[in-house]
Tab-separated table of C-alpha atoms in Angstrom:
chain	number	residue	atom	x	y	z
A	20	UNK	CA	230.010	118.409	113.659
A	21	UNK	CA	231.599	122.159	112.926
A	22	UNK	CA	235.028	122.741	112.541
A	23	UNK	CA	236.296	126.162	113.882
A	24	UNK	CA	238.735	128.447	112.271
A	25	UNK	CA	241.444	127.675	115.131
A	26	UNK	CA	241.027	124.003	114.573
A	27	UNK	CA	241.776	124.434	110.855
A	28	UNK	CA	244.706	126.745	111.217
A	29	UNK	CA	246.422	124.682	114.079
A	30	UNK	CA	245.714	121.452	111.862
A	31	UNK	CA	243.575	119.956	113.989
A	32	UNK	CA	241.014	119.070	111.564
A	33	UNK	CA	241.197	115.550	110.796
A	34	UNK	CA	237.541	114.791	111.578
A	35	UNK	CA	235.168	113.870	108.261
A	36	UNK	CA	233.911	116.921	106.911
A	37	UNK	CA	231.222	115.258	104.626
A	38	UNK	CA	228.494	113.980	106.094
A	39	UNK	CA	226.713	112.144	103.305
A	40	UNK	CA	225.505	109.011	102.225
A	41	UNK	CA	227.671	106.684	100.432
A	42	UNK	CA	224.986	106.338	97.530
A	43	UNK	CA	225.530	110.366	96.835
A	44	UNK	CA	228.299	109.147	94.529
A	45	UNK	CA	226.055	106.688	92.279
A	46	UNK	CA	228.619	103.982	92.951
A	47	UNK	CA	226.398	101.621	91.144
A	48	UNK	CA	226.771	100.970	87.339
A	49	UNK	CA	224.434	99.742	84.787
A	50	UNK	CA	221.368	101.179	86.055
A	51	UNK	CA	221.694	99.280	89.390
A	52	UNK	CA	219.881	100.625	92.196
A	53	UNK	CA	222.201	101.909	95.560
A	54	UNK	CA	220.995	100.536	98.713
A	55	UNK	CA	221.920	101.646	102.291
A	56	UNK	CA	223.510	99.244	104.560
A	57	UNK	CA	223.723	100.818	107.814
A	58	UNK	CA	225.151	104.433	107.976
A	59	UNK	CA	228.375	103.910	106.053
A	60	UNK	CA	227.899	100.834	103.854
A	61	UNK	CA	225.665	99.960	100.555
A	62	UNK	CA	225.311	97.389	98.294
A	63	UNK	CA	223.967	97.424	94.648
A	64	UNK	CA	220.866	95.752	93.472
A	65	UNK	CA	221.626	94.771	89.917
A	66	UNK	CA	219.115	94.688	87.077
A	67	UNK	CA	218.788	90.842	85.698
A	68	UNK	CA	221.779	91.100	83.130
A	69	UNK	CA	224.093	92.302	85.324
A	70	UNK	CA	226.505	91.120	88.426
A	71	UNK	CA	229.251	91.758	90.496
A	72	UNK	CA	229.612	94.748	93.915
A	73	UNK	CA	228.803	97.413	91.466
A	74	UNK	CA	226.480	95.672	88.560
A	75	UNK	CA	230.070	95.989	86.963
A	76	UNK	CA	229.732	92.577	84.615
A	77	UNK	CA	227.381	92.055	82.613
A	78	UNK	CA	225.985	88.384	82.671
A	79	UNK	CA	225.958	87.290	79.165
A	80	UNK	CA	229.754	88.260	78.653
A	81	UNK	CA	230.509	86.144	81.958
A	82	UNK	CA	228.332	83.260	80.584
A	83	UNK	CA	230.893	83.045	77.687
A	84	UNK	CA	233.239	81.963	79.954
A	85	UNK	CA	231.651	79.613	81.921
A	86	UNK	CA	230.823	75.874	82.057
A	87	UNK	CA	227.594	74.577	83.636
A	88	UNK	CA	227.701	71.503	85.918
A	89	UNK	CA	224.209	70.504	84.584
A	90	UNK	CA	225.326	70.767	80.835
A	91	UNK	CA	228.391	69.919	78.954
A	92	UNK	CA	227.796	73.314	76.894
A	93	UNK	CA	229.181	76.470	77.727
A	94	UNK	CA	225.974	78.002	78.084
A	95	UNK	CA	224.605	79.052	81.395
A	96	UNK	CA	220.961	79.480	82.704
A	97	UNK	CA	220.551	82.768	83.644
A	98	UNK	CA	217.905	82.344	86.127
A	99	UNK	CA	220.308	80.217	88.202
A	100	UNK	CA	223.662	81.161	87.106
A	101	UNK	CA	225.259	81.113	90.879
A	102	UNK	CA	223.342	77.507	91.263
A	103	UNK	CA	224.570	75.334	88.285
A	104	UNK	CA	227.369	77.258	87.117
A	105	UNK	CA	231.129	77.707	87.838
A	106	UNK	CA	234.142	80.117	85.801
A	107	UNK	CA	236.353	78.299	84.280
A	108	UNK	CA	239.242	79.259	82.133
A	109	UNK	CA	238.745	78.875	78.288
A	110	UNK	CA	241.254	77.220	76.242
């Protein structure tokens, strides 16, 4: 998709110039792996100790503010975090 000099001078160059992958900007944090989901979308495959859209949250830090339904203590089982725990406000 080349843009001509004429298009640039006339202000008609509203087309996308960069045609790379969304993973080229390395959007995943904490050694997460960027995986393409179609041509313009991605998701991050996070290492075991991290969660979030971009692996930006350390699971241990989130567990400190979590109460598990299976236990009265605020300690969560990392292997079943989403199944057994829910975020609560710490008082």
